[in-house]
Amino acid sequence: MSGISEGINSVEYYDDFWEPLLPHDYQEIIARAVPPLDFGSKKQLYFCLSDSPIFLDDGYLSFQLDMESGNKCYMLGAKQLSIEWQDNPNYWEWGHTLKSRFPQVCILKDVCWLAIHGKIAAVMLSGYTTYVAYLVFRTTSNSRGLSVPAKTMVNFCGLKMETENVYLQRPEASEIWQENDRFPHRRKDGWMEIKLGEFINYNNGDVGEVEMAFDEVKHLNWKRGLIVEGIELRPKSTSTDQHSPFVNHTYTHNQRESEIINEVASRAELREPHQPLELQERRQRGVLPLTFLQKIFWKCTKTNKIRN
């Protein structure tokens, strides 16, 4: 029993167990973090990256792991976007709000040509994953001109997805709404988001860039009072999205850890009967294999005998 107890403790903090759950390029990612991350084990790092966003490079690119899937999520801050006339003080201004994760946001003063574009290298994203891109924004109390239909676009590997009749604000006259109109939703962090489109990142290689856009260049009415935080990309999810405006996300470390151990143990049980007999007999007496320790750790976690 002392050997089993020692094995359980080693699994809990065993880096070889948690490292495969991290992105393959996690070392490069955390090397770009500002400020630098402080963690004592790969398990701590995994939950650090899934608990809240970290900031890369100049602090205008945020990164996070989706806790349930382990896939990468990014948000490009307004400073990393191409916004028409964003550096002209007659049309836009840079400001700070405590509600934003970034040091600065872009605030619309007055413009008739509204064009917001962003790009990200596909190699930065998780492979074999369907992503959805969102424009994240707020509006001020004196906003105007934002309840006109716009167009959004996502372009990846020559496959372009365009959507018409996308609104930043609902028109007051409900009779002009159409069935296929798209309206924003409030996120749990208080910001609004509107879907730009989705795409499939079908491999882990360097396959170019993902282009995303929100354009209202048709009506040319004057607009004001839009606060742009950025464009977010996160894995598509129907019911468990941690940022979804529809779902109260209550996923915990213990739930994720239990599912990880459960999955590993299930895979081990499937592999066990197919192992050659000579390999099973080679196991040294008194040495517990890692898969067996993982099963024990999972069962103890389920009975609350091990805690974070």
PDB file of C-alpha atoms in Angstrom:
ATOM      1  CA  MET A   1       0.000   0.000   0.000  1.00  0.00           C
ATOM      2  CA  SER A   2       2.886   2.375   0.667  1.00  0.00           C
ATOM      3  CA  GLY A   3       4.106   1.676  -2.870  1.00  0.00           C
ATOM      4  CA  ILE A   4       0.674   2.442  -4.286  1.00  0.00           C
ATOM      5  CA  SER A   5       0.438   5.671  -2.245  1.00  0.00           C
ATOM      6  CA  GLU A   6       3.837   6.763  -3.479  1.00  0.00           C
ATOM      7  CA  GLY A   7       2.806   5.929  -7.042  1.00  0.00           C
ATOM      8  CA  ILE A   8      -0.356   7.998  -6.765  1.00  0.00           C
ATOM      9  CA  ASN A   9       1.586  11.021  -5.599  1.00  0.00           C
ATOM     10  CA  SER A  10       4.000  10.606  -8.487  1.00  0.00           C
ATOM     11  CA  VAL A  11       1.140  10.487 -10.990  1.00  0.00           C
ATOM     12  CA  GLU A  12      -0.452  13.629  -9.595  1.00  0.00           C
ATOM     13  CA  TYR A  13       2.640  15.664 -10.340  1.00  0.00           C
ATOM     14  CA  TYR A  14       4.115  13.475 -13.058  1.00  0.00           C
ATOM     15  CA  ASP A  15       5.097  15.764 -15.948  1.00  0.00           C
ATOM     16  CA  ASP A  16       5.112  12.940 -18.486  1.00  0.00           C
ATOM     17  CA  PHE A  17       1.432  12.411 -17.773  1.00  0.00           C
ATOM     18  CA  TRP A  18       0.338  16.058 -18.212  1.00  0.00           C
ATOM     19  CA  GLU A  19       2.721  17.167 -20.949  1.00  0.00           C
ATOM     20  CA  PRO A  20       0.837  15.420 -23.818  1.00  0.00           C
ATOM     21  CA  LEU A  21      -2.267  17.372 -22.798  1.00  0.00           C
ATOM     22  CA  LEU A  22      -0.465  20.660 -23.465  1.00  0.00           C
ATOM     23  CA  PRO A  23      -0.115  22.095 -26.997  1.00  0.00           C
ATOM     24  CA  HIS A  24       2.880  20.675 -28.862  1.00  0.00           C
ATOM     25  CA  ASP A  25       4.355  24.206 -29.032  1.00  0.00           C
ATOM     26  CA  TYR A  26       3.582  25.169 -25.422  1.00  0.00           C
ATOM     27  CA  GLN A  27       7.217  26.000 -24.664  1.00  0.00           C
ATOM     28  CA  GLU A  28       7.282  28.577 -27.437  1.00  0.00           C
ATOM     29  CA  ILE A  29       3.970  30.006 -26.244  1.00  0.00           C
ATOM     30  CA  ILE A  30       4.963  30.434 -22.604  1.00  0.00           C
ATOM     31  CA  ALA A  31       8.322  31.903 -23.678  1.00  0.00           C
ATOM     32  CA  ARG A  32       6.349  34.775 -25.253  1.00  0.00           C
ATOM     33  CA  ALA A  33       4.176  35.354 -22.171  1.00  0.00           C
ATOM     34  CA  VAL A  34       4.139  38.802 -20.553  1.00  0.00           C
ATOM     35  CA  PRO A  35       4.635  38.739 -17.650  1.00  0.00           C
ATOM     36  CA  PRO A  36       6.452  35.365 -17.437  1.00  0.00           C
ATOM     37  CA  LEU A  37       4.409  32.465 -16.073  1.00  0.00           C
ATOM     38  CA  ASP A  38       5.166  30.911 -12.686  1.00  0.00           C
ATOM     39  CA  PHE A  39       4.316  27.207 -12.381  1.00  0.00           C
ATOM     40  CA  GLY A  40       5.761  24.229 -10.510  1.00  0.00           C
ATOM     41  CA  SER A  41       4.500  21.343 -12.645  1.00  0.00           C
ATOM     42  CA  LYS A  42       2.936  20.622 -16.016  1.00  0.00           C
ATOM     43  CA  LYS A  43      -0.361  20.033 -14.260  1.00  0.00           C
ATOM     44  CA  GLN A  44      -0.236  23.537 -12.789  1.00  0.00           C
ATOM     45  CA  LEU A  45       0.682  24.913 -16.203  1.00  0.00           C
ATOM     46  CA  TYR A  46      -2.255  23.136 -17.870  1.00  0.00           C
ATOM     47  CA  PHE A  47      -4.777  24.638 -15.459  1.00  0.00           C
ATOM     48  CA  CYS A  48      -3.024  28.022 -15.495  1.00  0.00           C
ATOM     49  CA  LEU A  49      -3.503  28.180 -19.259  1.00  0.00           C
ATOM     50  CA  SER A  50      -7.147  27.090 -19.065  1.00  0.00           C
ATOM     51  CA  ASP A  51      -8.195  29.226 -16.074  1.00  0.00           C
ATOM     52  CA  SER A  52      -7.755  32.656 -17.671  1.00  0.00           C
ATOM     53  CA  PRO A  53      -6.043  34.267 -20.669  1.00  0.00           C
ATOM     54  CA  ILE A  54      -2.321  34.917 -20.712  1.00  0.00           C
ATOM     55  CA  PHE A  55      -0.801  37.653 -22.862  1.00  0.00           C
ATOM     56  CA  LEU A  56       1.843  37.207 -25.524  1.00  0.00           C
ATOM     57  CA  ASP A  57       4.383  39.462 -27.220  1.00  0.00           C
ATOM     58  CA  ASP A  58       3.385  43.090 -26.626  1.00  0.00           C
ATOM     59  CA  GLY A  59       0.314  42.203 -24.554  1.00  0.00           C
ATOM     60  CA  TYR A  60      -2.227  42.650 -27.361  1.00  0.00           C
ATOM     61  CA  LEU A  61      -2.586  38.947 -28.147  1.00  0.00           C
ATOM     62  CA  SER A  62      -4.250  36.732 -25.535  1.00  0.00           C
ATOM     63  CA  PHE A  63      -4.023  32.952 -25.364  1.00  0.00           C
ATOM     64  CA  GLN A  64      -6.034  30.384 -23.437  1.00  0.00           C
ATOM     65  CA  LEU A  65      -6.765  26.660 -23.508  1.00  0.00           C
ATOM     66  CA  ASP A  66     -10.356  25.555 -23.721  1.00  0.00           C
ATOM     67  CA  MET A  67     -10.679  23.595 -20.479  1.00  0.00           C
ATOM     68  CA  GLU A  68     -12.927  20.889 -21.870  1.00  0.00           C
ATOM     69  CA  SER A  69     -11.237  20.215 -25.205  1.00  0.00           C
ATOM     70  CA  GLY A  70      -7.677  21.398 -24.503  1.00  0.00           C
ATOM     71  CA  ASN A  71      -7.674  23.304 -27.815  1.00  0.00           C
ATOM     72  CA  LYS A  72      -6.171  26.756 -28.256  1.00  0.00           C
ATOM     73  CA  CYS A  73      -8.150  29.995 -28.050  1.00  0.00           C
ATOM     74  CA  TYR A  74      -6.804  33.380 -29.146  1.00  0.00           C
ATOM     75  CA  MET A  75      -8.005  36.953 -29.078  1.00  0.00           C
ATOM     76  CA  LEU A  76      -6.354  39.579 -31.256  1.00  0.00           C
ATOM     77  CA  GLY A  77      -6.571  42.917 -29.465  1.00  0.00           C
ATOM     78  CA  ALA A  78      -7.633  46.041 -31.350  1.00  0.00           C
ATOM     79  CA  LYS A  79      -3.957  47.033 -31.739  1.00  0.00           C
ATOM     80  CA  GLN A  80      -3.406  43.855 -33.768  1.00  0.00           C
ATOM     81  CA  LEU A  81      -6.334  44.549 -36.097  1.00  0.00           C
ATOM     82  CA  SER A  82      -6.502  46.612 -39.238  1.00  0.00           C
ATOM     83  CA  ILE A  83      -9.268  49.173 -38.695  1.00  0.00           C
ATOM     84  CA  GLU A  84      -9.868  51.734 -41.420  1.00  0.00           C
ATOM     85  CA  TRP A  85      -8.582  55.155 -40.217  1.00  0.00           C
ATOM     86  CA  GLN A  86      -7.826  53.793 -36.746  1.00  0.00           C
ATOM     87  CA  ASP A  87      -4.897  56.206 -36.288  1.00  0.00           C
ATOM     88  CA  ASN A  88      -6.805  59.271 -37.462  1.00  0.00           C
ATOM     89  CA  PRO A  89      -7.996  61.135 -34.331  1.00  0.00           C
ATOM     90  CA  ASN A  90     -10.898  62.594 -36.302  1.00  0.00           C
ATOM     91  CA  TYR A  91     -12.465  59.157 -36.613  1.00  0.00           C
ATOM     92  CA  TRP A  92     -11.067  56.896 -33.877  1.00  0.00           C
ATOM     93  CA  GLU A  93      -9.321  57.253 -30.537  1.00  0.00           C
ATOM     94  CA  TRP A  94      -7.316  54.861 -28.394  1.00  0.00           C
ATOM     95  CA  GLY A  95      -8.436  54.557 -24.806  1.00  0.00           C
ATOM     96  CA  HIS A  96      -8.359  52.340 -21.744  1.00  0.00           C
ATOM     97  CA  THR A  97     -11.231  50.686 -19.946  1.00  0.00           C
ATOM     98  CA  LEU A  98     -10.999  48.554 -16.823  1.00  0.00           C
ATOM     99  CA  LYS A  99     -13.464  46.162 -18.409  1.00  0.00           C
ATOM    100  CA  SER A 100     -11.009  45.155 -21.142  1.00  0.00           C
ATOM    101  CA  ARG A 101      -8.278  42.526 -20.863  1.00  0.00           C
ATOM    102  CA  PHE A 102      -6.022  44.681 -23.057  1.00  0.00           C
ATOM    103  CA  PRO A 103      -4.223  47.935 -22.186  1.00  0.00           C
ATOM    104  CA  GLN A 104      -6.042  49.832 -24.946  1.00  0.00           C
ATOM    105  CA  VAL A 105      -9.215  49.561 -26.984  1.00  0.00           C
ATOM    106  CA  CYS A 106     -10.237  51.387 -30.150  1.00  0.00           C
ATOM    107  CA  ILE A 107     -13.180  53.806 -29.721  1.00  0.00           C
ATOM    108  CA  LEU A 108     -15.172  55.038 -32.692  1.00  0.00           C
ATOM    109  CA  LYS A 109     -15.784  58.809 -32.709  1.00  0.00           C
ATOM    110  CA  ASP A 110     -17.393  59.276 -36.139  1.00  0.00           C
ATOM    111  CA  VAL A 111     -17.014  57.334 -39.351  1.00  0.00           C
ATOM    112  CA  CYS A 112     -19.175  56.325 -42.302  1.00  0.00           C
ATOM    113  CA  TRP A 113     -16.886  53.598 -43.671  1.00  0.00           C
ATOM    114  CA  LEU A 114     -16.585  50.878 -41.021  1.00  0.00           C
ATOM    115  CA  ALA A 115     -14.062  48.160 -41.867  1.00  0.00           C
ATOM    116  CA  ILE A 116     -12.415  45.917 -39.248  1.00  0.00           C
ATOM    117  CA  HIS A 117     -10.039  43.193 -40.446  1.00  0.00           C
ATOM    118  CA  GLY A 118      -7.774  40.686 -38.679  1.00  0.00           C
ATOM    119  CA  LYS A 119      -5.330  37.898 -39.577  1.00  0.00           C
ATOM    120  CA  ILE A 120      -3.740  35.019 -37.701  1.00  0.00           C
ATOM    121  CA  ALA A 121      -1.352  32.285 -38.837  1.00  0.00           C
ATOM    122  CA  ALA A 122      -3.141  28.931 -39.002  1.00  0.00           C
ATOM    123  CA  VAL A 123      -0.089  27.175 -37.547  1.00  0.00           C
ATOM    124  CA  MET A 124      -0.802  28.921 -34.230  1.00  0.00           C
ATOM    125  CA  LEU A 125      -4.157  27.169 -33.898  1.00  0.00           C
ATOM    126  CA  SER A 126      -5.016  23.608 -32.887  1.00  0.00           C
ATOM    127  CA  GLY A 127      -5.069  21.177 -35.793  1.00  0.00           C
ATOM    128  CA  TYR A 128      -8.116  19.213 -36.925  1.00  0.00           C
ATOM    129  CA  THR A 129     -10.389  21.665 -35.132  1.00  0.00           C
ATOM    130  CA  THR A 130     -13.394  23.731 -36.218  1.00  0.00           C
ATOM    131  CA  TYR A 131     -12.954  27.344 -35.124  1.00  0.00           C
ATOM    132  CA  VAL A 132     -15.421  30.198 -34.861  1.00  0.00           C
ATOM    133  CA  ALA A 133     -14.314  33.845 -35.107  1.00  0.00           C
ATOM    134  CA  TYR A 134     -16.119  36.604 -33.183  1.00  0.00           C
ATOM    135  CA  LEU A 135     -15.860  40.383 -33.108  1.00  0.00           C
ATOM    136  CA  VAL A 136     -15.841  41.419 -29.425  1.00  0.00           C
ATOM    137  CA  PHE A 137     -17.119  44.939 -28.688  1.00  0.00           C
ATOM    138  CA  ARG A 138     -19.195  47.299 -26.577  1.00  0.00           C
ATOM    139  CA  THR A 139     -21.303  50.334 -27.379  1.00  0.00           C
ATOM    140  CA  THR A 140     -21.467  53.660 -25.543  1.00  0.00           C
ATOM    141  CA  SER A 141     -24.593  55.414 -24.319  1.00  0.00           C
ATOM    142  CA  ASN A 142     -24.389  57.930 -27.173  1.00  0.00           C
ATOM    143  CA  SER A 143     -23.834  55.352 -29.932  1.00  0.00           C
ATOM    144  CA  ARG A 144     -25.621  55.821 -33.234  1.00  0.00           C
ATOM    145  CA  GLY A 145     -25.732  54.403 -36.744  1.00  0.00           C
ATOM    146  CA  LEU A 146     -24.828  50.837 -35.705  1.00  0.00           C
ATOM    147  CA  SER A 147     -28.222  49.246 -36.427  1.00  0.00           C
ATOM    148  CA  VAL A 148     -27.619  48.845 -40.155  1.00  0.00           C
ATOM    149  CA  PRO A 149     -26.860  45.527 -41.858  1.00  0.00           C
ATOM    150  CA  ALA A 150     -23.189  44.732 -42.419  1.00  0.00           C
ATOM    151  CA  LYS A 151     -21.237  41.862 -43.972  1.00  0.00           C
ATOM    152  CA  THR A 152     -18.757  39.496 -42.308  1.00  0.00           C
ATOM    153  CA  MET A 153     -16.147  37.244 -43.855  1.00  0.00           C
ATOM    154  CA  VAL A 154     -13.766  34.436 -42.897  1.00  0.00           C
ATOM    155  CA  ASN A 155     -11.279  33.260 -45.528  1.00  0.00           C
ATOM    156  CA  PHE A 156      -8.990  30.260 -45.068  1.00  0.00           C
ATOM    157  CA  CYS A 157      -7.129  28.259 -47.704  1.00  0.00           C
ATOM    158  CA  GLY A 158      -9.225  29.766 -50.470  1.00  0.00           C
ATOM    159  CA  LEU A 159     -12.524  28.851 -48.779  1.00  0.00           C
ATOM    160  CA  LYS A 160     -14.402  32.080 -48.101  1.00  0.00           C
ATOM    161  CA  MET A 161     -17.437  32.252 -45.829  1.00  0.00           C
ATOM    162  CA  GLU A 162     -19.462  35.468 -46.179  1.00  0.00           C
ATOM    163  CA  THR A 163     -22.550  36.426 -44.198  1.00  0.00           C
ATOM    164  CA  GLU A 164     -24.938  39.265 -44.980  1.00  0.00           C
ATOM    165  CA  ASN A 165     -27.343  41.112 -42.648  1.00  0.00           C
ATOM    166  CA  VAL A 166     -25.099  41.145 -39.587  1.00  0.00           C
ATOM    167  CA  TYR A 167     -25.977  43.816 -37.012  1.00  0.00           C
ATOM    168  CA  LEU A 168     -24.033  45.402 -34.170  1.00  0.00           C
ATOM    169  CA  GLN A 169     -27.309  46.697 -32.717  1.00  0.00           C
ATOM    170  CA  ARG A 170     -30.883  45.578 -33.290  1.00  0.00           C
ATOM    171  CA  PRO A 171     -32.987  47.990 -35.372  1.00  0.00           C
ATOM    172  CA  GLU A 172     -35.797  49.546 -33.364  1.00  0.00           C
ATOM    173  CA  ALA A 173     -38.420  48.598 -35.936  1.00  0.00           C
ATOM    174  CA  SER A 174     -38.791  44.850 -35.483  1.00  0.00           C
ATOM    175  CA  GLU A 175     -40.850  44.508 -38.660  1.00  0.00           C
ATOM    176  CA  ILE A 176     -37.691  45.020 -40.767  1.00  0.00           C
ATOM    177  CA  TRP A 177     -35.916  42.028 -39.199  1.00  0.00           C
ATOM    178  CA  GLN A 178     -35.490  38.966 -41.360  1.00  0.00           C
ATOM    179  CA  GLU A 179     -35.192  35.318 -40.389  1.00  0.00           C
ATOM    180  CA  ASN A 180     -31.537  35.065 -41.394  1.00  0.00           C
ATOM    181  CA  ASP A 181     -30.460  38.290 -39.660  1.00  0.00           C
ATOM    182  CA  ARG A 182     -27.608  37.866 -37.193  1.00  0.00           C
ATOM    183  CA  PHE A 183     -27.469  39.851 -33.949  1.00  0.00           C
ATOM    184  CA  PRO A 184     -24.867  40.104 -31.177  1.00  0.00           C
ATOM    185  CA  HIS A 185     -25.036  38.342 -27.821  1.00  0.00           C
ATOM    186  CA  ARG A 186     -23.729  39.324 -24.431  1.00  0.00           C
ATOM    187  CA  ARG A 187     -20.789  37.322 -23.095  1.00  0.00           C
ATOM    188  CA  LYS A 188     -20.266  36.337 -19.494  1.00  0.00           C
ATOM    189  CA  ASP A 189     -17.515  38.948 -19.200  1.00  0.00           C
ATOM    190  CA  GLY A 190     -19.994  41.705 -20.084  1.00  0.00           C
ATOM    191  CA  TRP A 191     -18.770  42.340 -23.631  1.00  0.00           C
ATOM    192  CA  MET A 192     -20.863  41.744 -26.736  1.00  0.00           C
ATOM    193  CA  GLU A 193     -19.851  39.437 -29.558  1.00  0.00           C
ATOM    194  CA  ILE A 194     -21.003  38.869 -33.112  1.00  0.00           C
ATOM    195  CA  LYS A 195     -20.070  35.807 -35.134  1.00  0.00           C
ATOM    196  CA  LEU A 196     -17.892  36.541 -38.165  1.00  0.00           C
ATOM    197  CA  GLY A 197     -17.772  32.965 -39.471  1.00  0.00           C
ATOM    198  CA  GLU A 198     -16.172  29.573 -38.970  1.00  0.00           C
ATOM    199  CA  PHE A 199     -13.580  27.360 -40.613  1.00  0.00           C
ATOM    200  CA  ILE A 200     -11.820  24.010 -40.176  1.00  0.00           C
ATOM    201  CA  ASN A 201      -8.095  23.977 -39.441  1.00  0.00           C
ATOM    202  CA  TYR A 202      -7.547  20.530 -40.912  1.00  0.00           C
ATOM    203  CA  ASN A 203      -3.858  19.989 -40.057  1.00  0.00           C
ATOM    204  CA  ASN A 204      -1.000  21.155 -37.828  1.00  0.00           C
ATOM    205  CA  GLY A 205       1.192  22.482 -40.635  1.00  0.00           C
ATOM    206  CA  ASP A 206       1.891  25.944 -41.990  1.00  0.00           C
ATOM    207  CA  VAL A 207      -1.049  26.404 -44.358  1.00  0.00           C
ATOM    208  CA  GLY A 208      -1.195  30.183 -44.490  1.00  0.00           C
ATOM    209  CA  GLU A 209      -3.340  32.700 -42.648  1.00  0.00           C
ATOM    210  CA  VAL A 210      -6.937  32.997 -41.561  1.00  0.00           C
ATOM    211  CA  GLU A 211      -8.509  36.298 -42.629  1.00  0.00           C
ATOM    212  CA  MET A 212     -11.505  37.726 -40.770  1.00  0.00           C
ATOM    213  CA  ALA A 213     -13.515  40.869 -41.478  1.00  0.00           C
ATOM    214  CA  PHE A 214     -16.495  42.970 -40.439  1.00  0.00           C
ATOM    215  CA  ASP A 215     -17.497  45.545 -43.089  1.00  0.00           C
ATOM    216  CA  GLU A 216     -20.241  48.121 -43.327  1.00  0.00           C
ATOM    217  CA  VAL A 217     -19.306  50.118 -46.416  1.00  0.00           C
ATOM    218  CA  LYS A 218     -22.657  50.111 -48.212  1.00  0.00           C
ATOM    219  CA  HIS A 219     -25.023  52.405 -46.318  1.00  0.00           C
ATOM    220  CA  LEU A 220     -22.325  54.998 -45.526  1.00  0.00           C
ATOM    221  CA  ASN A 221     -24.338  56.480 -42.671  1.00  0.00           C
ATOM    222  CA  TRP A 222     -22.368  58.130 -39.869  1.00  0.00           C
ATOM    223  CA  LYS A 223     -21.601  55.836 -36.969  1.00  0.00           C
ATOM    224  CA  ARG A 224     -20.237  56.431 -33.480  1.00  0.00           C
ATOM    225  CA  GLY A 225     -19.958  54.887 -30.014  1.00  0.00           C
ATOM    226  CA  LEU A 226     -18.398  51.530 -30.908  1.00  0.00           C
ATOM    227  CA  ILE A 227     -15.651  50.176 -28.621  1.00  0.00           C
ATOM    228  CA  VAL A 228     -13.591  47.438 -30.286  1.00  0.00           C
ATOM    229  CA  GLU A 229     -11.766  45.037 -27.966  1.00  0.00           C
ATOM    230  CA  GLY A 230     -10.671  42.506 -30.574  1.00  0.00           C
ATOM    231  CA  ILE A 231     -11.424  39.397 -32.607  1.00  0.00           C
ATOM    232  CA  GLU A 232     -11.567  36.088 -30.762  1.00  0.00           C
ATOM    233  CA  LEU A 233     -11.073  32.605 -32.217  1.00  0.00           C
ATOM    234  CA  ARG A 234     -12.194  29.621 -30.185  1.00  0.00           C
ATOM    235  CA  PRO A 235     -13.156  26.005 -30.902  1.00  0.00           C
ATOM    236  CA  LYS A 236     -16.729  25.487 -31.989  1.00  0.00           C
ATOM    237  CA  SER A 237     -18.926  24.057 -29.265  1.00  0.00           C
ATOM    238  CA  THR A 238     -22.672  23.534 -29.136  1.00  0.00           C
ATOM    239  CA  SER A 239     -23.324  23.426 -25.409  1.00  0.00           C
ATOM    240  CA  THR A 240     -20.189  23.710 -23.261  1.00  0.00           C
ATOM    241  CA  ASP A 241     -18.381  26.784 -24.573  1.00  0.00           C
ATOM    242  CA  GLN A 242     -16.815  28.499 -21.577  1.00  0.00           C
ATOM    243  CA  HIS A 243     -17.436  31.925 -23.157  1.00  0.00           C
ATOM    244  CA  SER A 244     -20.855  31.198 -24.637  1.00  0.00           C
ATOM    245  CA  PRO A 245     -23.567  33.780 -23.908  1.00  0.00           C
ATOM    246  CA  PHE A 246     -26.056  30.926 -23.567  1.00  0.00           C
ATOM    247  CA  VAL A 247     -24.306  28.590 -21.105  1.00  0.00           C
ATOM    248  CA  ASN A 248     -23.439  29.159 -17.468  1.00  0.00           C
ATOM    249  CA  HIS A 249     -20.002  27.561 -17.476  1.00  0.00           C
ATOM    250  CA  THR A 250     -19.367  25.637 -14.249  1.00  0.00           C
ATOM    251  CA  TYR A 251     -16.645  23.277 -15.408  1.00  0.00           C
ATOM    252  CA  THR A 252     -14.015  22.715 -12.697  1.00  0.00           C
ATOM    253  CA  HIS A 253     -10.465  21.424 -12.418  1.00  0.00           C
ATOM    254  CA  ASN A 254     -11.673  18.278 -10.711  1.00  0.00           C
ATOM    255  CA  GLN A 255     -14.140  17.519 -13.494  1.00  0.00           C
ATOM    256  CA  ARG A 256     -11.498  17.997 -16.163  1.00  0.00           C
ATOM    257  CA  GLU A 257      -8.930  15.969 -14.229  1.00  0.00           C
ATOM    258  CA  SER A 258     -11.389  13.130 -13.661  1.00  0.00           C
ATOM    259  CA  GLU A 259     -12.258  13.006 -17.338  1.00  0.00           C
ATOM    260  CA  ILE A 260      -8.584  12.979 -18.319  1.00  0.00           C
ATOM    261  CA  ILE A 261      -7.804  10.088 -15.991  1.00  0.00           C
ATOM    262  CA  ASN A 262     -10.971   8.291 -17.074  1.00  0.00           C
ATOM    263  CA  GLU A 263     -10.011   8.585 -20.731  1.00  0.00           C
ATOM    264  CA  VAL A 264      -6.448   7.384 -20.136  1.00  0.00           C
ATOM    265  CA  ALA A 265      -7.634   4.469 -17.994  1.00  0.00           C
ATOM    266  CA  SER A 266     -10.210   3.449 -20.623  1.00  0.00           C
ATOM    267  CA  ARG A 267      -7.561   3.431 -23.313  1.00  0.00           C
ATOM    268  CA  ALA A 268      -5.297   1.344 -21.106  1.00  0.00           C
ATOM    269  CA  GLU A 269      -8.079  -1.206 -20.533  1.00  0.00           C
ATOM    270  CA  LEU A 270      -8.602  -1.494 -24.277  1.00  0.00           C
ATOM    271  CA  ARG A 271      -4.916  -2.059 -24.916  1.00  0.00           C
ATOM    272  CA  GLU A 272      -4.337  -4.494 -22.040  1.00  0.00           C
ATOM    273  CA  PRO A 273      -5.760  -7.718 -23.612  1.00  0.00           C
ATOM    274  CA  HIS A 274      -3.775  -7.185 -26.808  1.00  0.00           C
ATOM    275  CA  GLN A 275      -0.411  -7.010 -25.108  1.00  0.00           C
ATOM    276  CA  PRO A 276       1.782 -10.068 -25.787  1.00  0.00           C
ATOM    277  CA  LEU A 277       2.057 -12.397 -22.818  1.00  0.00           C
ATOM    278  CA  GLU A 278       5.842 -12.119 -22.756  1.00  0.00           C
ATOM    279  CA  LEU A 279       5.572  -8.336 -22.289  1.00  0.00           C
ATOM    280  CA  GLN A 280       3.212  -8.778 -19.361  1.00  0.00           C
ATOM    281  CA  GLU A 281       5.570 -11.308 -17.752  1.00  0.00           C
ATOM    282  CA  ARG A 282       8.525  -8.954 -18.138  1.00  0.00           C
ATOM    283  CA  ARG A 283       7.124  -6.525 -15.604  1.00  0.00           C
ATOM    284  CA  GLN A 284       9.409  -6.478 -12.635  1.00  0.00           C
ATOM    285  CA  ARG A 285       7.979  -7.636  -9.366  1.00  0.00           C
ATOM    286  CA  GLY A 286       7.003  -4.724  -7.136  1.00  0.00           C
ATOM    287  CA  VAL A 287       7.068  -2.099  -9.931  1.00  0.00           C
ATOM    288  CA  LEU A 288       3.723  -0.513 -10.778  1.00  0.00           C
ATOM    289  CA  PRO A 289       3.234   0.422 -14.456  1.00  0.00           C
ATOM    290  CA  LEU A 290       2.108   3.992 -15.196  1.00  0.00           C
ATOM    291  CA  THR A 291      -1.241   2.915 -16.658  1.00  0.00           C
ATOM    292  CA  PHE A 292      -2.091   1.057 -13.447  1.00  0.00           C
ATOM    293  CA  LEU A 293      -1.188   4.120 -11.365  1.00  0.00           C
ATOM    294  CA  GLN A 294      -3.372   6.277 -13.611  1.00  0.00           C
ATOM    295  CA  LYS A 295      -6.339   3.979 -12.959  1.00  0.00           C
ATOM    296  CA  ILE A 296      -5.753   4.183  -9.212  1.00  0.00           C
ATOM    297  CA  PHE A 297      -5.390   7.957  -9.342  1.00  0.00           C
ATOM    298  CA  TRP A 298      -8.643   8.279 -11.250  1.00  0.00           C
ATOM    299  CA  LYS A 299     -10.580   6.083  -8.822  1.00  0.00           C
ATOM    300  CA  CYS A 300      -9.185   7.955  -5.809  1.00  0.00           C
ATOM    301  CA  THR A 301     -10.055  11.289  -7.409  1.00  0.00           C
ATOM    302  CA  LYS A 302     -13.607  10.081  -7.924  1.00  0.00           C
ATOM    303  CA  THR A 303     -13.855   9.249  -4.220  1.00  0.00           C
ATOM    304  CA  ASN A 304     -12.351  12.590  -3.154  1.00  0.00           C
ATOM    305  CA  LYS A 305      -9.284  10.985  -1.576  1.00  0.00           C
ATOM    306  CA  ILE A 306      -6.997  13.178  -3.664  1.00  0.00           C
ATOM    307  CA  ARG A 307      -7.444  16.915  -3.991  1.00  0.00           C
ATOM    308  CA  ASN A 308      -5.643  19.600  -5.953  1.00  0.00           C
TER     309      ASN A 308
END
